[in-house]
Coordinates of C-alpha atoms in Angstrom, one line a residue:
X1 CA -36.2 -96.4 34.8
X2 CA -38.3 -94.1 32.6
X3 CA -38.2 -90.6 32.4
X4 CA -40.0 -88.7 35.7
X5 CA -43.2 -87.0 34.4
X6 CA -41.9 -87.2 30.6
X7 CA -39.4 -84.5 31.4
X8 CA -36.6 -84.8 28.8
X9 CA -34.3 -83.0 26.5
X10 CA -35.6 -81.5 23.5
X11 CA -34.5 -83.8 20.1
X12 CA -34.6 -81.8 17.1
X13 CA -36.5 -84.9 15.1
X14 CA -40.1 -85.1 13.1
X15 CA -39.9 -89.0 13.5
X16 CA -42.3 -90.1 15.9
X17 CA -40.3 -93.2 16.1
X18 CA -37.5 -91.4 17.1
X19 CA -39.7 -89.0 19.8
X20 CA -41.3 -92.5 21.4
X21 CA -37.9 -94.0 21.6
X22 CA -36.2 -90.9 23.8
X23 CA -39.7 -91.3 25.6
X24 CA -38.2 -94.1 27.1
X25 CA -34.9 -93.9 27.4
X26 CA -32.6 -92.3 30.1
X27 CA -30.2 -90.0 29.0
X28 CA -26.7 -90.1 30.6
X29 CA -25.4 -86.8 31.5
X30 CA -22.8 -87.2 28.4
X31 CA -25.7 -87.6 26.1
X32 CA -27.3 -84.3 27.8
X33 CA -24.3 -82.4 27.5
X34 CA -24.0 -83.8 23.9
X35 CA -27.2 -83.1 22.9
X36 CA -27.1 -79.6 24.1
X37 CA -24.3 -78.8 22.1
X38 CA -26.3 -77.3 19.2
X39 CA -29.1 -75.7 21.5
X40 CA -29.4 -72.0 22.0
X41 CA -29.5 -72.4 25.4
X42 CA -27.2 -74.8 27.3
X43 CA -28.2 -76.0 30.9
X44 CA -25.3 -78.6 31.5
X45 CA -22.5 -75.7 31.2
X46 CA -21.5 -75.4 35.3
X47 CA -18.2 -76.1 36.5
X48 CA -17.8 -76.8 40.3
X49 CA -16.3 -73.9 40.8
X50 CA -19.4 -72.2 39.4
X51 CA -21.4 -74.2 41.4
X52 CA -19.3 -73.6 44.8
X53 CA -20.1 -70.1 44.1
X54 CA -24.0 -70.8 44.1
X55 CA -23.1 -72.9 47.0
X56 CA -21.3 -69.9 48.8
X57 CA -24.1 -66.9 47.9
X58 CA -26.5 -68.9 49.3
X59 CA -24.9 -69.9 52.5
X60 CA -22.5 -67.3 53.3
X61 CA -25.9 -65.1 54.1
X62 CA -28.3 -63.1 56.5
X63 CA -28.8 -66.0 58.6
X64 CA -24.9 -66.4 59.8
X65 CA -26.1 -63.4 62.3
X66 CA -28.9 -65.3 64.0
X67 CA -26.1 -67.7 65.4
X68 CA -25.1 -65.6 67.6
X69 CA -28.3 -65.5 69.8
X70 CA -28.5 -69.1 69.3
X71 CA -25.3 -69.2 71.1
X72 CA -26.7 -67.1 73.8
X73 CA -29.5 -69.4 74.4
X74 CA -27.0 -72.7 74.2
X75 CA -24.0 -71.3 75.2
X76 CA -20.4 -70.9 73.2
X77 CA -19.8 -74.5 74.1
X78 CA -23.0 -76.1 72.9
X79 CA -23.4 -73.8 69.9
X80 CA -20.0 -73.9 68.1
X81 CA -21.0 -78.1 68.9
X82 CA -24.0 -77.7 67.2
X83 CA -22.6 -75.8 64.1
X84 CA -20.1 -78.8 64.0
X85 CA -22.8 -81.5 63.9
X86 CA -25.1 -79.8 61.5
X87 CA -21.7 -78.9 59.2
X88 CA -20.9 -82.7 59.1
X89 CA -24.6 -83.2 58.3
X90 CA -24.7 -81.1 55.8
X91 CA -22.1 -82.7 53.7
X92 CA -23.1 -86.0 54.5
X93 CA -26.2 -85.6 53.3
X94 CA -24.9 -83.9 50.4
X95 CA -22.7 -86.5 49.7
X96 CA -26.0 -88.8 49.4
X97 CA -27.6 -86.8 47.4
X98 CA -24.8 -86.0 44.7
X99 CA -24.3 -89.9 44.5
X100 CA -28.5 -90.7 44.3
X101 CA -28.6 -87.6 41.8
X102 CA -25.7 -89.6 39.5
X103 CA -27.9 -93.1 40.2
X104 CA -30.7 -91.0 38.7
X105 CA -29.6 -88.6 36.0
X106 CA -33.4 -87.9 34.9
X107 CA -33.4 -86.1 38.0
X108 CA -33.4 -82.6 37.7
X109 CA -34.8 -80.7 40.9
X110 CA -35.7 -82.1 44.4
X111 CA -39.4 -83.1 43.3
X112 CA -37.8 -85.6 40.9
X113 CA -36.1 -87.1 43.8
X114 CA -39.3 -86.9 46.1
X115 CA -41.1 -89.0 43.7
X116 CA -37.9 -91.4 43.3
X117 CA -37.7 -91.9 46.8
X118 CA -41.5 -92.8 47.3
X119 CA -41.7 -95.3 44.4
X120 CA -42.8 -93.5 41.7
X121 CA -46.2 -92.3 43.1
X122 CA -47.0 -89.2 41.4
X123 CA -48.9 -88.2 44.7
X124 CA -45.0 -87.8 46.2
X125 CA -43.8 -85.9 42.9
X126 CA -46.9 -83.0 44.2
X127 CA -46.1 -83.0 47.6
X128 CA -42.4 -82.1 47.4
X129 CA -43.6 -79.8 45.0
X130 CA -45.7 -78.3 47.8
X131 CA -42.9 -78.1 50.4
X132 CA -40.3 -76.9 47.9
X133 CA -42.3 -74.0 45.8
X134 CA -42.8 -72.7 49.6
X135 CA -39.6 -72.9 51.0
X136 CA -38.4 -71.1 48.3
X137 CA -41.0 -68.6 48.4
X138 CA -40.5 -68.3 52.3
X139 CA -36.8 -67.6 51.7
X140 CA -37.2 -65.3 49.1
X141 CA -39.6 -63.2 51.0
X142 CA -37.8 -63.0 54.3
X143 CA -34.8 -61.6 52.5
X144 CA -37.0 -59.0 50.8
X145 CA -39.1 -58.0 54.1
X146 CA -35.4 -57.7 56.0
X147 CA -34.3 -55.3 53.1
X148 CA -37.5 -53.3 52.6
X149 CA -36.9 -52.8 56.4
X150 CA -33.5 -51.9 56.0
X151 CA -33.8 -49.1 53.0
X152 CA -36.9 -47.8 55.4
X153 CA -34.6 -47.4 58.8
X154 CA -32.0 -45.7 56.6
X155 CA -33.4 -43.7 54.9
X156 CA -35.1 -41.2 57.7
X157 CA -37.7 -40.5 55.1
X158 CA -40.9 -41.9 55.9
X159 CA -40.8 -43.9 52.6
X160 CA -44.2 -46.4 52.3
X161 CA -42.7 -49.9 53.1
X162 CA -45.0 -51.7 51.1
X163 CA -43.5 -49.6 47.7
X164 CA -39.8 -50.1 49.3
X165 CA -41.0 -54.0 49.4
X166 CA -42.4 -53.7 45.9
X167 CA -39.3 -51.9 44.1
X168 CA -37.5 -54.5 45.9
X169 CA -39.7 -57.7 44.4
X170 CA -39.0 -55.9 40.9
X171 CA -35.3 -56.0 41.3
X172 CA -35.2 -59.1 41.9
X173 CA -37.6 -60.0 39.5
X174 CA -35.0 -58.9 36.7
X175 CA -32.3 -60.1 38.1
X176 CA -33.8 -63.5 38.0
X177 CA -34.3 -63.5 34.2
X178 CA -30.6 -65.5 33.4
X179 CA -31.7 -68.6 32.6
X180 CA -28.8 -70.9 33.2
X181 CA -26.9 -71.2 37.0
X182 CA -23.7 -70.7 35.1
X183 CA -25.0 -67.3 34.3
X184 CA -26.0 -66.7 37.6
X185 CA -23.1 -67.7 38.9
X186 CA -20.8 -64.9 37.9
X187 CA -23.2 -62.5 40.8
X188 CA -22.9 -65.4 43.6
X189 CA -19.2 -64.8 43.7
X190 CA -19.5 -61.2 44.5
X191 CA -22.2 -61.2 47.2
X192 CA -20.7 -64.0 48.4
X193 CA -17.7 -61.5 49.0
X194 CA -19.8 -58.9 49.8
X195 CA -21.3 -60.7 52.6
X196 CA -18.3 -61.9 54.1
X197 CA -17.0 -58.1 54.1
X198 CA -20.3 -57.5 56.2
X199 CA -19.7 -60.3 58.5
X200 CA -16.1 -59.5 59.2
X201 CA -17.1 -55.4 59.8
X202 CA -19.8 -57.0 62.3
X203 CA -17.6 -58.6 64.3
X204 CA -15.1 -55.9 64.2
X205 CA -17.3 -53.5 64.9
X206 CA -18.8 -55.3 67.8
X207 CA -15.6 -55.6 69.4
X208 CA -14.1 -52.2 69.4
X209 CA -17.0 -50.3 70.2
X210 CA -17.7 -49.5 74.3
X211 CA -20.5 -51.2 74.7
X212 CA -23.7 -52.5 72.7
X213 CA -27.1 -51.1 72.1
X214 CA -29.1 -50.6 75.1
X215 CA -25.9 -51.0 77.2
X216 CA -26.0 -50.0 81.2
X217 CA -24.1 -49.7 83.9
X218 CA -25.8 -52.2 85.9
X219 CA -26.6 -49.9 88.8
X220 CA -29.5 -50.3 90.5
X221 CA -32.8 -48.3 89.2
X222 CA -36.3 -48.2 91.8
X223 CA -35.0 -51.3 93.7
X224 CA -33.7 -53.4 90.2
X225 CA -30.6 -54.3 89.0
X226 CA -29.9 -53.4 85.6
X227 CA -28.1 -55.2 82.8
X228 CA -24.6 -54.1 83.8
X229 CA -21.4 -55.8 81.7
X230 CA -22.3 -58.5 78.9
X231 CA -22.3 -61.5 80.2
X232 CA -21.2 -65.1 78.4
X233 CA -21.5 -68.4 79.2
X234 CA -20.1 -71.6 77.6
X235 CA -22.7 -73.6 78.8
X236 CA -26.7 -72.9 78.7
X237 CA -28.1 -70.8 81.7
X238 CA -31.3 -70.5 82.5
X239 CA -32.3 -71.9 78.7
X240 CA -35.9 -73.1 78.9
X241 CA -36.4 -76.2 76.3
X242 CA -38.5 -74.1 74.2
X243 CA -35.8 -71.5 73.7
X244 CA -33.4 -74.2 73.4
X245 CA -35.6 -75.7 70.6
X246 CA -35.8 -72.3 68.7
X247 CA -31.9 -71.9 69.0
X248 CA -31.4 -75.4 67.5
X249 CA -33.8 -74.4 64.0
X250 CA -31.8 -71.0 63.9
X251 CA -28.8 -73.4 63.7
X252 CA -30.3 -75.3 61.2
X253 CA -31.9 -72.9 59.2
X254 CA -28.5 -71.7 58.5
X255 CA -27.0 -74.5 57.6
X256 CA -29.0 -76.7 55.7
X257 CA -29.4 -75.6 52.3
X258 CA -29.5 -78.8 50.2
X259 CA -33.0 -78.3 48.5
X260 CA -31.5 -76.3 45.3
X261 CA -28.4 -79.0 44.9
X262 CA -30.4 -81.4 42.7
X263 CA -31.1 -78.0 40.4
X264 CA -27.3 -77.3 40.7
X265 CA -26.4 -81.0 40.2
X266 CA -28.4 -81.0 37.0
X267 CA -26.5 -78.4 35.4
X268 CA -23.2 -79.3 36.7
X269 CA -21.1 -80.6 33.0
X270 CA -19.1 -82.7 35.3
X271 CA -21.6 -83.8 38.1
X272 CA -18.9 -86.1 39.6
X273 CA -16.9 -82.8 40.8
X274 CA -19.6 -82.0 43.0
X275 CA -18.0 -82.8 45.9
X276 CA -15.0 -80.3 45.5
X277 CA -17.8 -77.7 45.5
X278 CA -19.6 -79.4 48.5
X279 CA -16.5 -79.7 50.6
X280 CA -15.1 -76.5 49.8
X281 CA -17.8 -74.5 50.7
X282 CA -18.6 -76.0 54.5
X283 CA -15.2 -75.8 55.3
X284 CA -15.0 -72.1 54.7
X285 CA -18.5 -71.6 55.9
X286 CA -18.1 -73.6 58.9
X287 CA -15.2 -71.4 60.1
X288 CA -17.3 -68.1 59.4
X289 CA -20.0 -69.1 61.1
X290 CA -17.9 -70.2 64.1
X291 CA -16.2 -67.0 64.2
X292 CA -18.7 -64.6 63.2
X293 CA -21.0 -66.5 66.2
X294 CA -18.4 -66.5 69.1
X295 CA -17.2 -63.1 68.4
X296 CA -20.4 -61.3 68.3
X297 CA -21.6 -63.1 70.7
X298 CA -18.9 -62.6 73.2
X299 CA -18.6 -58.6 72.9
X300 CA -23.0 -58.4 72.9
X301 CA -23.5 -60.7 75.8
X302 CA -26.6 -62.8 76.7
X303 CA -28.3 -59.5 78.1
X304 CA -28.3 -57.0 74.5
X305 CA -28.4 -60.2 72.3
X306 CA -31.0 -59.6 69.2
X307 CA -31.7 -61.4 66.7
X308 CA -30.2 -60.8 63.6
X309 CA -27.3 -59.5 66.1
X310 CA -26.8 -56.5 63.7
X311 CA -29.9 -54.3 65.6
X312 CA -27.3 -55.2 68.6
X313 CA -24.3 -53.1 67.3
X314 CA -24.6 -50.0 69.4
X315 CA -23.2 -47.2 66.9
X316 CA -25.1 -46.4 64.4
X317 CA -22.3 -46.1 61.7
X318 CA -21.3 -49.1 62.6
X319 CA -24.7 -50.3 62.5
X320 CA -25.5 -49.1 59.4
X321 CA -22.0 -49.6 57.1
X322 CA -22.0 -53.4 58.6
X323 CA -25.3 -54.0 57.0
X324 CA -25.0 -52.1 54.1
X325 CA -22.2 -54.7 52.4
X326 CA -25.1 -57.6 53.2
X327 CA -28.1 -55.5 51.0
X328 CA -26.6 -57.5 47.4
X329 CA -27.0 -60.6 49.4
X330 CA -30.4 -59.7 50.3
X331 CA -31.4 -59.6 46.9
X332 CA -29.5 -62.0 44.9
X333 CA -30.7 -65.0 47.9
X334 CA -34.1 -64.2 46.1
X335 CA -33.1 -64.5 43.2
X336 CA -31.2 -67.3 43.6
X337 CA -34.3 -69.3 45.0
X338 CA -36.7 -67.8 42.8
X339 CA -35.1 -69.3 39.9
X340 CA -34.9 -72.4 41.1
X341 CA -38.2 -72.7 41.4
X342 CA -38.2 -71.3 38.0
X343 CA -36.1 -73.8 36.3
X344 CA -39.0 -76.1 37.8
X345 CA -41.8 -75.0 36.9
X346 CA -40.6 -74.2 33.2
X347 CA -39.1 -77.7 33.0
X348 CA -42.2 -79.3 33.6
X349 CA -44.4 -76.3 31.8
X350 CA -42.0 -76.5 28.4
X351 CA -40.7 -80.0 28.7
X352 CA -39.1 -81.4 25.7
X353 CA -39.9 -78.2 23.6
X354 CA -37.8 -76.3 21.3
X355 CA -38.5 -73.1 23.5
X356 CA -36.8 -74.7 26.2
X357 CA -33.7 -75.9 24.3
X358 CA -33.5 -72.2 22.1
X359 CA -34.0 -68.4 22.3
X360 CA -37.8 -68.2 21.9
X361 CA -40.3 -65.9 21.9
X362 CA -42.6 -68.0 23.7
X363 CA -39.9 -69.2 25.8
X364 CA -38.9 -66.0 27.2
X365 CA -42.4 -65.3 27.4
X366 CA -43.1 -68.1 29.3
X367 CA -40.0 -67.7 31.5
X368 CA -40.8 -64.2 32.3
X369 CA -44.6 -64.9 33.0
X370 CA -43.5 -67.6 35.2
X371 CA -41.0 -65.1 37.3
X372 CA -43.5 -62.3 37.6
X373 CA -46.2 -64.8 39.1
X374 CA -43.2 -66.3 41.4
X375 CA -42.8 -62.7 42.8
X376 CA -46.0 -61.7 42.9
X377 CA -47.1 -64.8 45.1
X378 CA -44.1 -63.8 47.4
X379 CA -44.7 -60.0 47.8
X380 CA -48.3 -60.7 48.4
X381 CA -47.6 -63.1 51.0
X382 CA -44.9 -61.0 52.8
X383 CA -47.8 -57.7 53.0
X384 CA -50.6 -59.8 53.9
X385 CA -49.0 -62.0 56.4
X386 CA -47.7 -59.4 59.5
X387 CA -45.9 -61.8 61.3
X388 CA -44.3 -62.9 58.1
X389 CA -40.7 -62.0 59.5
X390 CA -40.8 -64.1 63.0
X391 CA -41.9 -67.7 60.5
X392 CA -38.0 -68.3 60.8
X393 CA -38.2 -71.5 63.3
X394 CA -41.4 -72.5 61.5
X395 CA -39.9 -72.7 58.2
X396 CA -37.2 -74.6 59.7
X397 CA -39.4 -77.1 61.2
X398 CA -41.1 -77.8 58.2
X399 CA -39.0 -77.6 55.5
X400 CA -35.9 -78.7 56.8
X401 CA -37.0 -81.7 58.6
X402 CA -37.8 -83.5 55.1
X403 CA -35.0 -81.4 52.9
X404 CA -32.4 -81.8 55.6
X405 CA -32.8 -85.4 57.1
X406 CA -35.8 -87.4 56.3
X407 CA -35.2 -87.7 52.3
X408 CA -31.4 -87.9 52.4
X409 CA -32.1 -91.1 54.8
X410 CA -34.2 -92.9 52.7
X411 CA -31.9 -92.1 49.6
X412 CA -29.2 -93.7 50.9
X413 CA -30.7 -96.7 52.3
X414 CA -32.2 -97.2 48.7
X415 CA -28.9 -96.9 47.3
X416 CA -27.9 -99.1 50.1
X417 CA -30.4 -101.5 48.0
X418 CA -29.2 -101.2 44.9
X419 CA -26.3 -103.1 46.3
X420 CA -22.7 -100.6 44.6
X421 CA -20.5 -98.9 46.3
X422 CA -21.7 -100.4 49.7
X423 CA -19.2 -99.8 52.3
X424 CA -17.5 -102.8 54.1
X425 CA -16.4 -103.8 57.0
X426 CA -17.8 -101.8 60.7
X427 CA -19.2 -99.2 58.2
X428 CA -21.6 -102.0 56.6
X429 CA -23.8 -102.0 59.9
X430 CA -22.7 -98.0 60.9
X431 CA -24.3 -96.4 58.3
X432 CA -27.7 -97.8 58.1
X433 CA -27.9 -96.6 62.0
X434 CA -26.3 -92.9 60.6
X435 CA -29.4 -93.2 57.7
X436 CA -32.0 -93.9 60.4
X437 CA -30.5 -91.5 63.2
X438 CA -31.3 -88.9 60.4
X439 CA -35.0 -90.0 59.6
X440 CA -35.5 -90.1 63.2
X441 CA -34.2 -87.0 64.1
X442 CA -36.1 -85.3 61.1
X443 CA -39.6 -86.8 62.5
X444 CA -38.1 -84.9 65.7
X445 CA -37.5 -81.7 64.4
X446 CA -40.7 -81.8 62.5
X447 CA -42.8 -82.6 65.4
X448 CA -41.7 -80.7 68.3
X449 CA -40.1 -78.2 66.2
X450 CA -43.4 -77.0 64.8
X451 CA -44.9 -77.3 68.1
X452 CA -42.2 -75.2 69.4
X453 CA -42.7 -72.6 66.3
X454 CA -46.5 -72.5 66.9
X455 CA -46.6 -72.0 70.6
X456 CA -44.2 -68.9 69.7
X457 CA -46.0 -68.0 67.2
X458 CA -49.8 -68.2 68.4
X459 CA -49.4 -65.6 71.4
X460 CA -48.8 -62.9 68.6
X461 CA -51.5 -64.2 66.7
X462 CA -53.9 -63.4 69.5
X463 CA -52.1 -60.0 70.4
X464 CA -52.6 -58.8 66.3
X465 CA -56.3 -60.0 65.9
X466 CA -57.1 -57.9 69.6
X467 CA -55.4 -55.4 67.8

């Protein structure tokens, strides 16, 4: 197979014999990582344990504290179920893409693999662009509106939250400029740890307190019964479909991350130890998630259950040194996702250029106009939208429904085509059902899952345009 949109490494030749050749040819990842070795800059220089720490900051994050609501709406039972499936999901799918990504070493970001998957069709290359670029913007933005929010509450101040937002945007604007992920990857490691430390104060703090915010006794108040003791349930109670839709994409959102892997993957100098990275980071997120969820969840109760559960802590101290520890996470998850769609746009913007392979002038130039548009976009978007912050089931519906399932199906049963590495026996016929199962469900989720989104979205819609 040809290159995918003439992306390929920069050769230092002036033969145009030499320039058409590479044109057409494939380079393994050993010839990348050989050819790099006299470039400035060298992409294929992460280690999986450099990647696990990507893989770590960006799922060990914000949206572990949404699973406790989901787990009010689904109950413990159903919800720690749920985390289970999508867990195993997750590294499936993973495990499909690592293996289509080493089928396809040309491939460098999830576009490439939109247009693989599709035949070719340039058409498929623009659309995954489309969904990706906004995902990442999406994600970015939400972490920057939650932290702008945070620094406002704190700060008793009366700061403007647009400048909070904007000082914010610049932050992470600069801490965007590394441009490798094995430069990046030395911050993952500590937010990753910082974020844990918030999680683990959360649940602490939610369990030795009296009770949660906006607790009662439960007497009764002009003829109504009030809240009274958190309540729990293992199994749903009273969970409306709707509710139990928008519990599932919380779920879900958290969970599946794989649209930066191919970016990882293409800078990994090893790509085949991927899965150590993969593996090792579900398992420990799994168990967080699981924890931080039921524990939360069982001290807040179905009746003072919000959403991140941190606005449920009822002391303020608590409250506030809990969240503190996550404000690095807030940041570096966009920049994290900002320079992934970075390394995107300035690999298709500089491809095969000196200024990609060296320490340019025009290269930085480039790299830094690209981030400052890339922040921009998203800091515009987070002030003009003002429902920006409740998009959370939305962006799940959308995004995840391709990212998550649908493409990860078709990859494998077109590697299923290619006819190596097929698995024998009861597997032979199991898997193509798995592959389907996953397009299927990812039709689902996009379908009734945006329906879902919209019908909860719409009725503020109306309420701000009264307004």
């Amino acid at each position: 197979m040809s290159s995918i949109n003439g992306k390929q490494p920069y050769v230092d030749s002036e033969s145009a014999a030499v320039r058409e050749t590479v044109t057409e040819h494939v380079f393994t990842v050993n010839e990348q990582v050989e050819m790099e070795q006299e470039h400035g800059i060298k992409y294929r220089s992460c280690t999986w344990q450099k990647t696990a720490a990507l893989l770590f900051a960006q799922y060990t994050a914000l949206p572990i504290m949404s699973l406790p609501g989901a787990y009010s709406s689904l109950g413990l039972f159903l919800g720690l179920l749920m985390t289970l499936v999508m867990a195993l999901i997750v590294v499936y799918t993973s495990l499909i893409l690592w293996r289509f990504c080493l089928r396809h070493p040309e491939v460098r970001d999830i576009c490439d693999v939109g247009q693989v998957l599709f035949g070719g069709k340039r058409w498929a290359w623009y659309f995954t662009a489309a969904l990706f670029l906004l995902n990442n913007v999406f994600v970015s933005g939400i972490h920057l509106l939650v932290g702008a929010r945070y620094i406002e509450t704190i700060s008793h101040k009366g700061w403007c939250a647009v400048s909070i937002t904007a000082i914010m945007a610049v932050v992470c604007l600069f801490g965007s400029l590394p441009r490798t992920f094995a430069d990046l990857s030395k911050v993952a490691s500590a937010t990753a740890f910082f974020t844990f430390i918030s999680l683990i104060l959360a649940s602490i703090f939610a369990g030795i307190e009296p009770h949660p915010a906006g607790y009662n006794s439960g007497e009764m108040n002009n003829g109504f019964l009030m809240n009274g003791t958190p309540s729990v349930h293992a199994l749903p109670k009273g969970t409306t479909f709707m509710t139990g839709m928008n519990a599932f994409l919380n779920i879900t959102y958290t969970l599946i991350g794989q649209v930066t892997m191919p970016s990882y993957i293409a800078e990994m100098r090893h790509p085949e130890d991927f899965p150590k990275a993969i593996w090792s980071c579900m398992i420990c997120n799994f168990f967080l998630d699981a924890l931080v969820g039921s524990v939360v969840y069982a001290y807040i109760g179905d009746q003072y259950m919000t959403s991140p559960a941190f606005s449920s802590i009822g002391n303020e101290t608590y409250r506030i040194v809990s969240f503190s520890f996550m404000v690095p996470t807030l940041l570096f998850t966009g920049v994290l996702y900002s320079s992934v769609s970075a390394h995107f746009l300035f690999d298709n913007l500089f491809a095969g250029s000196r200024d990609r392979a060296f320490h340019t002038v025009r290269g930085w130039a480039g790299w830094f106009g690209i981030l400052v548009t890339i922040w921009g976009f998203t800091f515009v978007l987070t002030e003009l939208i003002p429902f920006f912050g409740d998009m959370l089931s939305l962006m799940s519906a959308l995004f995840d429904s391709f990212f998550g399932f649908i493409f990860w199906g078709m990859a494998s049963l077109q590697l299923r085509k290619m006819g190596k590495d097929n698995p024998k026996g009861y597997l032979n016929w199991l898997v193509p059902l798995v592959d389907g199962a996953l397009i299927i469900s990812g039709i689902f989720i996009l379908g009734v899952g945006m329906y879902v989104s919209l019908s909860n979205l719409i009725p503020g819609i109306l309420l701000l345009s009264i307004l």
